[in-house]
């Protein structure tokens, strides 16, 4: 295959280098023994990981990021699952408009969305920074909840629910016995994607932060403005390992192919 398509193979190799090169570069710098960011690293050391884990600003930012990501994911699923059910299982006037409304945060640039939420939530309504972050991230994650759970519903057969109703099951029993198990892979996948998206978000979090309330990515951005050591590279390596681990665990337990096979 390589001999038959040398140009395609070369382009594929270049694409892999382009995509993975910066990641491998950051990982290598994270293990550097040097005092500044340099490549190739002069030696191997774990001291920057120790400094990253002991940094008070990173610790506080990590707690805020975990809290906001977990709460926003939960809120997005609570709002998004009924919308996905309505869009996939019901036909009503304004069907497409409702679906477009809940998917629109994925289309609007995050800086525009963040500035609009800042003006409305923090300036006009005087909502605290933590509350604004929770609302903003929930809005940002709604497309994941609606689209991914809706995809799992689209793969199921509506006749199963109708059969359950015909056998005497009420709406709630039919939902928990038939619909919810069908949606479970989509719900788990949406939860993982939403959590990772919220945790790694920068533009929205940068605009909605406040005194004492800042996420880990924003703290990392602030750190590199004044420091040039590999501490942020070490943090990035840890986050990369956690993200890959979460994705592999989800694939093993649920399988993204069950949701995205169409």
XYZ file of C-alpha atoms in Angstrom:
262
model
C 0.000 0.000 0.000
C 2.867 2.377 0.770
C 4.477 1.660 -2.628
C 1.185 2.107 -4.457
C 0.328 5.423 -2.801
C 3.580 7.108 -1.730
C 2.111 10.640 -1.824
C -0.861 9.675 0.336
C 1.408 7.891 2.818
C 3.703 10.913 2.987
C 0.784 13.272 3.581
C -0.590 10.979 6.285
C 2.797 10.899 8.013
C 3.071 14.684 7.849
C -0.448 15.037 9.276
C 0.445 12.772 12.190
C 3.600 14.768 12.889
C 1.634 18.022 12.675
C -1.018 16.756 15.118
C 1.119 14.814 17.585
C 4.339 16.823 17.376
C 3.279 19.710 19.650
C 1.840 17.269 22.204
C 5.031 15.216 22.340
C 7.035 18.439 22.581
C 5.061 19.602 25.640
C 5.399 16.194 27.305
C 9.158 16.171 26.744
C 9.528 19.665 28.211
C 7.492 18.609 31.259
C 10.208 16.061 32.125
C 13.035 18.532 31.530
C 15.737 19.148 34.124
C 16.352 22.666 32.826
C 15.217 25.861 34.522
C 13.494 27.264 31.431
C 11.460 25.945 28.536
C 13.932 24.515 26.043
C 14.031 21.696 23.530
C 15.636 19.256 23.484
C 15.629 19.014 27.292
C 19.104 19.006 28.875
C 18.134 16.074 31.112
C 15.358 14.120 32.801
C 13.683 15.314 36.007
C 10.360 15.067 37.873
C 10.819 18.256 39.886
C 8.398 20.274 37.762
C 5.620 17.789 38.479
C 6.293 18.210 42.187
C 6.173 21.989 41.823
C 2.973 21.798 39.784
C 1.227 19.596 42.361
C 2.308 21.867 45.240
C 1.266 25.150 43.584
C -1.577 26.696 45.613
C -3.089 28.557 42.634
C -3.192 25.372 40.577
C -4.751 23.458 43.467
C -7.510 26.044 43.900
C -8.054 26.250 40.158
C -8.285 22.461 39.952
C -10.977 22.365 42.638
C -12.938 25.106 40.861
C -12.603 23.361 37.506
C -13.766 20.028 38.925
C -16.736 21.647 40.674
C -17.821 23.688 37.666
C -17.311 20.840 35.184
C -19.232 18.299 37.298
C -22.122 20.645 38.102
C -22.397 22.046 34.564
C -22.359 18.519 33.109
C -25.163 17.465 35.448
C -27.263 20.557 34.685
C -26.700 20.187 30.935
C -27.836 16.558 31.002
C -30.899 17.363 33.112
C -31.911 20.028 30.583
C -30.666 18.301 27.442
C -32.153 14.815 27.860
C -35.816 16.017 27.850
C -35.036 18.196 24.827
C -33.473 15.231 23.017
C -36.552 13.126 23.827
C -38.883 15.830 22.532
C -36.876 16.372 19.345
C -36.469 12.675 18.550
C -39.843 11.326 19.683
C -42.291 14.178 19.102
C -43.406 16.224 16.118
C -44.588 19.731 16.932
C -44.574 23.211 15.504
C -41.162 24.808 15.869
C -39.427 21.429 16.096
C -36.380 22.565 14.132
C -36.290 25.930 15.880
C -36.079 24.280 19.310
C -33.314 21.945 18.159
C -31.367 24.825 16.579
C -31.742 26.911 19.756
C -30.174 24.249 21.958
C -27.421 23.511 19.445
C -26.578 27.177 18.813
C -23.935 27.471 21.603
C -21.756 25.173 19.501
C -21.982 27.624 16.575
C -21.549 30.956 18.358
C -17.876 31.811 19.084
C -17.089 31.292 22.752
C -15.692 34.808 23.164
C -18.970 36.264 21.895
C -20.989 33.940 24.113
C -18.800 34.681 27.111
C -19.005 38.456 26.653
C -22.800 38.307 26.324
C -23.098 36.189 29.474
C -20.707 38.508 31.315
C -22.854 41.528 30.463
C -26.130 39.845 31.392
C -25.134 37.733 34.385
C -22.367 39.634 36.125
C -22.987 43.251 35.123
C -26.777 43.412 34.857
C -27.953 40.655 37.223
C -24.993 40.890 39.657
C -24.511 37.126 39.785
C -21.310 35.928 41.433
C -18.401 34.636 39.367
C -19.007 31.028 40.440
C -22.689 31.249 39.520
C -21.848 32.848 36.177
C -19.311 30.096 35.456
C -21.875 27.403 36.239
C -24.512 29.000 34.003
C -22.053 29.748 31.216
C -20.590 26.257 31.144
C -24.060 24.710 31.285
C -25.075 26.712 28.220
C -21.848 25.708 26.491
C -22.459 21.998 27.165
C -26.119 21.854 26.102
C -25.266 20.914 22.463
C -23.325 17.876 23.682
C -26.205 16.709 25.861
C -28.804 17.194 23.132
C -26.787 15.928 20.161
C -25.131 12.871 21.720
C -28.138 11.608 23.680
C -30.299 12.340 20.634
C -27.956 10.221 18.513
C -28.428 7.261 20.851
C -32.196 7.698 20.627
C -32.058 7.833 16.841
C -30.402 4.398 16.839
C -33.237 2.840 18.864
C -36.568 1.508 17.620
C -39.568 3.609 18.753
C -41.728 0.489 18.386
C -40.219 -0.849 21.620
C -41.694 2.023 23.593
C -45.011 1.690 21.817
C -45.054 -2.027 22.643
C -44.413 -1.269 26.296
C -47.267 1.230 26.307
C -49.504 -1.320 24.605
C -48.728 -3.857 27.327
C -49.913 -1.455 29.985
C -46.749 0.345 31.036
C -47.191 3.990 31.962
C -45.012 6.772 30.549
C -42.567 6.704 33.481
C -42.272 2.924 33.555
C -41.756 2.781 29.791
C -39.067 5.450 30.075
C -37.109 3.721 32.846
C -37.562 0.202 31.470
C -37.060 0.839 27.746
C -35.913 4.341 26.839
C -33.332 4.988 29.571
C -31.322 1.767 28.970
C -31.206 2.628 25.261
C -29.970 6.129 26.075
C -27.357 5.029 28.631
C -24.391 4.855 26.200
C -25.287 8.295 24.879
C -25.696 9.731 28.372
C -22.328 8.387 29.524
C -20.595 9.587 26.357
C -22.239 13.013 26.618
C -21.203 13.252 30.275
C -17.560 12.464 29.507
C -17.373 14.819 26.519
C -19.147 17.581 28.441
C -16.930 17.225 31.503
C -13.717 17.321 29.464
C -14.959 20.278 27.401
C -15.870 22.263 30.499
C -12.691 21.348 32.365
C -10.414 22.420 29.494
C -12.344 25.543 28.523
C -10.441 28.839 28.452
C -12.328 31.613 26.556
C -15.581 31.388 28.522
C -13.843 30.831 31.855
C -11.492 33.756 31.221
C -14.397 36.175 30.773
C -16.516 34.879 33.669
C -13.845 34.561 36.358
C -13.851 36.716 39.486
C -11.823 37.422 42.648
C -10.772 34.088 44.098
C -12.722 32.171 41.442
C -10.644 30.930 38.524
C -10.350 27.613 36.718
C -7.153 25.631 36.229
C -6.692 26.473 32.513
C -7.015 30.181 33.326
C -4.492 29.846 36.169
C -2.104 28.121 33.761
C -2.542 30.982 31.283
C -1.803 33.516 34.011
C 1.273 31.560 35.082
C 2.936 31.512 31.660
C 2.603 35.290 31.397
C 5.211 35.772 34.131
C 7.115 32.461 34.370
C 9.090 30.573 31.752
C 9.826 27.313 33.570
C 8.352 23.926 32.516
C 5.750 23.830 35.321
C 2.822 24.401 32.946
C 4.183 21.701 30.639
C 4.117 19.300 33.592
C 0.516 20.254 34.392
C -0.423 19.825 30.733
C 1.148 16.358 30.728
C -0.888 15.347 33.781
C -4.094 16.672 32.218
C -3.312 14.885 28.955
C -2.807 11.592 30.791
C -6.074 12.056 32.710
C -7.992 12.890 29.511
C -6.638 9.888 27.634
C -7.376 7.662 30.615
C -10.968 8.892 30.843
C -11.509 8.373 27.117
C -10.081 4.842 27.204
C -12.144 3.933 30.263
C -15.322 5.232 28.659
C -14.608 3.384 25.429
C -14.032 0.169 27.366
C -17.145 0.485 29.520
C -19.586 1.955 27.005
C -18.012 2.250 23.577
C -18.299 5.488 21.618
C -19.048 3.427 18.508
C -22.438 2.552 19.997
C -23.372 6.215 19.838
C -21.508 7.480 16.761
C -21.937 4.452 14.495
C -24.255 6.441 12.202
